[in-house]
Tab-separated table of C-alpha atoms in Angstrom:
chain	number	residue	atom	x	y	z
A	1	UNK	CA	0.129	-0.193	-0.173
A	2	UNK	CA	2.950	2.361	0.080
A	3	UNK	CA	2.773	5.181	-2.434
A	4	UNK	CA	5.097	4.932	-5.283
A	5	UNK	CA	4.196	7.619	-7.696
A	6	UNK	CA	5.586	10.369	-9.252
A	7	UNK	CA	5.695	12.520	-5.949
A	8	UNK	CA	7.127	9.576	-3.580
A	9	UNK	CA	10.226	11.968	-2.525
A	10	UNK	CA	9.101	15.385	-3.716
A	11	UNK	CA	5.487	15.904	-2.322
A	12	UNK	CA	4.719	17.091	1.051
A	13	UNK	CA	3.545	14.637	3.759
A	14	UNK	CA	-0.282	14.032	4.707
A	15	UNK	CA	-1.195	17.092	7.136
A	16	UNK	CA	-2.113	14.453	10.013
A	17	UNK	CA	-0.264	11.018	10.398
A	18	UNK	CA	-1.994	7.787	10.855
A	19	UNK	CA	-0.967	7.798	14.416
A	20	UNK	CA	-2.865	10.966	15.159
A	21	UNK	CA	-5.967	10.795	13.147
A	22	UNK	CA	-8.364	9.393	15.325
A	23	UNK	CA	-7.258	12.495	17.767
A	24	UNK	CA	-7.732	15.198	15.274
A	25	UNK	CA	-10.851	13.966	13.658
A	26	UNK	CA	-12.891	11.758	16.084
A	27	UNK	CA	-15.948	11.879	14.544
A	28	UNK	CA	-14.864	10.983	11.358
A	29	UNK	CA	-12.411	7.950	12.529
A	30	UNK	CA	-15.542	6.688	14.150
A	31	UNK	CA	-17.831	6.999	11.160
A	32	UNK	CA	-15.009	5.389	9.269
A	33	UNK	CA	-14.534	2.486	11.692
A	34	UNK	CA	-18.090	1.598	11.862
A	35	UNK	CA	-19.162	2.461	8.251
A	36	UNK	CA	-15.969	2.325	6.145
A	37	UNK	CA	-18.144	1.315	2.953
A	38	UNK	CA	-20.397	4.568	3.160
A	39	UNK	CA	-17.442	6.692	4.101
A	40	UNK	CA	-15.184	5.350	1.303
A	41	UNK	CA	-18.095	5.679	-1.207
A	42	UNK	CA	-18.414	9.310	-0.088
A	43	UNK	CA	-14.812	10.210	-0.577
A	44	UNK	CA	-14.905	8.797	-4.132
A	45	UNK	CA	-17.621	10.675	-4.971
A	46	UNK	CA	-16.092	13.887	-3.560
A	47	UNK	CA	-13.001	13.082	-5.581
A	48	UNK	CA	-14.508	12.296	-8.811
A	49	UNK	CA	-17.330	14.951	-8.677
A	50	UNK	CA	-18.764	15.056	-12.162
A	51	UNK	CA	-16.017	13.120	-13.846
A	52	UNK	CA	-15.744	9.977	-15.096
A	53	UNK	CA	-15.768	6.813	-13.003
A	54	UNK	CA	-13.154	4.177	-13.129
A	55	UNK	CA	-13.225	0.952	-11.169
A	56	UNK	CA	-10.420	1.214	-8.482
A	57	UNK	CA	-9.800	4.518	-9.310
A	58	UNK	CA	-8.395	3.107	-12.706
A	59	UNK	CA	-5.576	1.175	-11.029
A	60	UNK	CA	-7.278	-2.150	-12.073
A	61	UNK	CA	-7.574	-2.332	-15.714
A	62	UNK	CA	-9.482	-5.759	-15.573
A	63	UNK	CA	-12.736	-4.673	-14.379
A	64	UNK	CA	-15.809	-6.140	-16.108
A	65	UNK	CA	-18.092	-3.659	-14.993
A	66	UNK	CA	-19.078	-0.796	-17.847
A	67	UNK	CA	-19.619	2.668	-17.018
A	68	UNK	CA	-23.369	2.752	-18.070
A	69	UNK	CA	-24.092	3.246	-14.226
A	70	UNK	CA	-21.248	4.713	-12.265
A	71	UNK	CA	-22.787	5.210	-8.959
A	72	UNK	CA	-23.796	1.244	-8.970
A	73	UNK	CA	-20.557	0.320	-9.822
A	74	UNK	CA	-18.872	2.400	-7.293
A	75	UNK	CA	-21.391	0.931	-4.618
A	76	UNK	CA	-20.297	-2.612	-5.850
A	77	UNK	CA	-16.506	-1.720	-5.632
A	78	UNK	CA	-16.904	-0.394	-1.992
A	79	UNK	CA	-18.894	-3.592	-0.770
A	80	UNK	CA	-17.090	-6.124	-2.651
A	81	UNK	CA	-13.199	-4.711	-2.997
A	82	UNK	CA	-13.173	-2.295	-0.012
A	83	UNK	CA	-9.311	-2.390	0.669
A	84	UNK	CA	-8.845	-1.570	-3.180
A	85	UNK	CA	-11.259	1.093	-2.835
A	86	UNK	CA	-9.709	2.769	-0.005
A	87	UNK	CA	-6.446	2.306	-1.770
A	88	UNK	CA	-7.816	3.879	-4.935
A	89	UNK	CA	-9.010	6.775	-3.072
A	90	UNK	CA	-5.723	7.108	-1.562
A	91	UNK	CA	-3.577	6.900	-4.963
A	92	UNK	CA	-6.011	9.738	-6.068
A	93	UNK	CA	-5.785	11.815	-3.152
A	94	UNK	CA	-1.790	11.668	-3.223
A	95	UNK	CA	-1.574	12.449	-7.079
A	96	UNK	CA	-4.067	15.238	-6.793
A	97	UNK	CA	-2.791	17.097	-3.773
A	98	UNK	CA	1.080	15.971	-4.321
A	99	UNK	CA	1.296	13.748	-1.088
A	100	UNK	CA	3.921	11.314	-0.065
A	101	UNK	CA	3.593	9.020	2.916
A	102	UNK	CA	5.944	9.570	5.909
A	103	UNK	CA	8.335	7.018	7.082
A	104	UNK	CA	6.139	6.216	10.066
A	105	UNK	CA	2.782	6.054	7.850
A	106	UNK	CA	4.784	3.562	5.294
A	107	UNK	CA	6.001	1.314	8.120
A	108	UNK	CA	2.292	1.149	9.544
A	109	UNK	CA	0.703	0.278	6.207
A	110	UNK	CA	3.734	-2.451	5.268
A	111	UNK	CA	3.182	-4.200	8.806
A	112	UNK	CA	-0.359	-4.474	8.350
A	113	UNK	CA	0.501	-5.824	4.810
A	114	UNK	CA	3.028	-8.456	6.275
A	115	UNK	CA	0.718	-9.182	8.851
A	116	UNK	CA	-2.224	-9.830	6.652
A	117	UNK	CA	-0.172	-12.225	4.594
A	118	UNK	CA	1.353	-13.866	7.474
A	119	UNK	CA	-2.208	-14.747	9.162
A	120	UNK	CA	-3.391	-15.762	5.852
A	121	UNK	CA	-0.370	-18.191	5.171
A	122	UNK	CA	-1.153	-19.711	8.751
A	123	UNK	CA	-4.617	-20.288	8.039
A	124	UNK	CA	-3.972	-21.982	4.641
A	125	UNK	CA	-1.354	-24.440	6.758
A	126	UNK	CA	-4.238	-24.858	8.915
A	127	UNK	CA	-3.403	-23.063	11.823
A	128	UNK	CA	-6.590	-21.537	13.556
A	129	UNK	CA	-6.804	-18.588	15.763
A	130	UNK	CA	-8.902	-18.193	18.983
A	131	UNK	CA	-11.948	-16.416	18.843
A	132	UNK	CA	-10.301	-13.969	20.853
A	133	UNK	CA	-7.304	-13.319	18.457
A	134	UNK	CA	-9.313	-13.190	15.497
A	135	UNK	CA	-11.573	-10.706	17.498
A	136	UNK	CA	-8.544	-8.634	18.090
A	137	UNK	CA	-7.025	-8.927	14.790
A	138	UNK	CA	-10.320	-7.483	13.017
A	139	UNK	CA	-10.564	-4.539	15.582
A	140	UNK	CA	-6.772	-3.645	14.737
A	141	UNK	CA	-7.664	-3.982	11.123
A	142	UNK	CA	-10.740	-1.858	11.330
A	143	UNK	CA	-8.848	0.772	13.475
A	144	UNK	CA	-6.162	0.858	10.854
A	145	UNK	CA	-8.836	0.904	7.973
A	146	UNK	CA	-10.754	3.827	9.792
A	147	UNK	CA	-7.343	5.865	10.427
A	148	UNK	CA	-6.705	5.265	6.607
A	149	UNK	CA	-10.118	7.025	5.865
A	150	UNK	CA	-9.824	9.471	8.260
A	151	UNK	CA	-6.161	10.586	7.171
A	152	UNK	CA	-7.592	10.639	3.494
A	153	UNK	CA	-11.035	12.793	4.440
A	154	UNK	CA	-8.883	15.320	6.408
A	155	UNK	CA	-6.656	16.109	3.320
A	156	UNK	CA	-10.278	16.476	1.022
A	157	UNK	CA	-12.035	18.865	4.055
A	158	UNK	CA	-8.728	20.607	4.692
A	159	UNK	CA	-7.004	21.823	1.824
A	160	UNK	CA	-3.298	22.458	2.244
A	161	UNK	CA	-2.331	26.103	2.137
A	162	UNK	CA	1.065	27.153	0.793
A	163	UNK	CA	2.917	29.222	3.624
A	164	UNK	CA	2.961	32.979	2.704
A	165	UNK	CA	6.761	33.159	2.071
A	166	UNK	CA	6.353	30.328	-0.535
A	167	UNK	CA	3.114	32.333	-2.003
A	168	UNK	CA	4.949	35.839	-2.398
A	169	UNK	CA	7.857	33.941	-4.682
A	170	UNK	CA	5.406	33.211	-7.380
A	171	UNK	CA	4.358	35.163	-10.316
A	172	UNK	CA	1.625	33.405	-11.789
A	173	UNK	CA	4.137	32.301	-14.587
A	174	UNK	CA	6.307	29.976	-12.836
A	175	UNK	CA	8.936	32.322	-12.434
A	176	UNK	CA	10.092	33.221	-8.790
A	177	UNK	CA	10.281	36.466	-7.614
A	178	UNK	CA	6.867	38.487	-8.519
A	179	UNK	CA	3.925	38.629	-6.542
A	180	UNK	CA	1.159	35.861	-6.998
A	181	UNK	CA	-1.514	37.036	-9.411
A	182	UNK	CA	-4.325	37.325	-6.436
A	183	UNK	CA	-2.233	39.780	-4.490
A	184	UNK	CA	-3.239	43.146	-3.847
A	185	UNK	CA	-0.918	46.008	-4.673
A	186	UNK	CA	-0.579	48.393	-2.070
A	187	UNK	CA	-2.679	51.948	-2.288
A	188	UNK	CA	-0.298	55.025	-2.403
């Protein structure tokens, strides 16, 4: 799940790290934990607006759904392939807002993937976890999923603003040194 797009090393980090999302936006976190399908659906609707829908954000080219009913296809995507839908939203946000994961975020996401693979292999080999262990694993997964969705929603709801020093360096033509096109000139 770590992002490896064009802004991997140059983009800014998320405004809120995965570790702090539950404290920074507790309402969104609870909603994302209790109803991840609805929150993921809402995120994608916010992200695509009136634009075209692509299954899994265009990351999966083997989709059998046609775009005749994009909202129905999106609904099926978030119900049947929730992890793919969350990842697609994350990639769309990272590309749109030029965001990269922090080292801590990458570590958390990689650990979650490794643990999920490890548990899957154990189950294939015939090892069974206790009910308490399964419940704990499910709770951790739901909490991580809630943190990821909340982190993404925070970026959508709170667009990043450039620091004033960086804004004053832009002249609208890509040249450094002139004021931005929306600044007002001082009155004499």
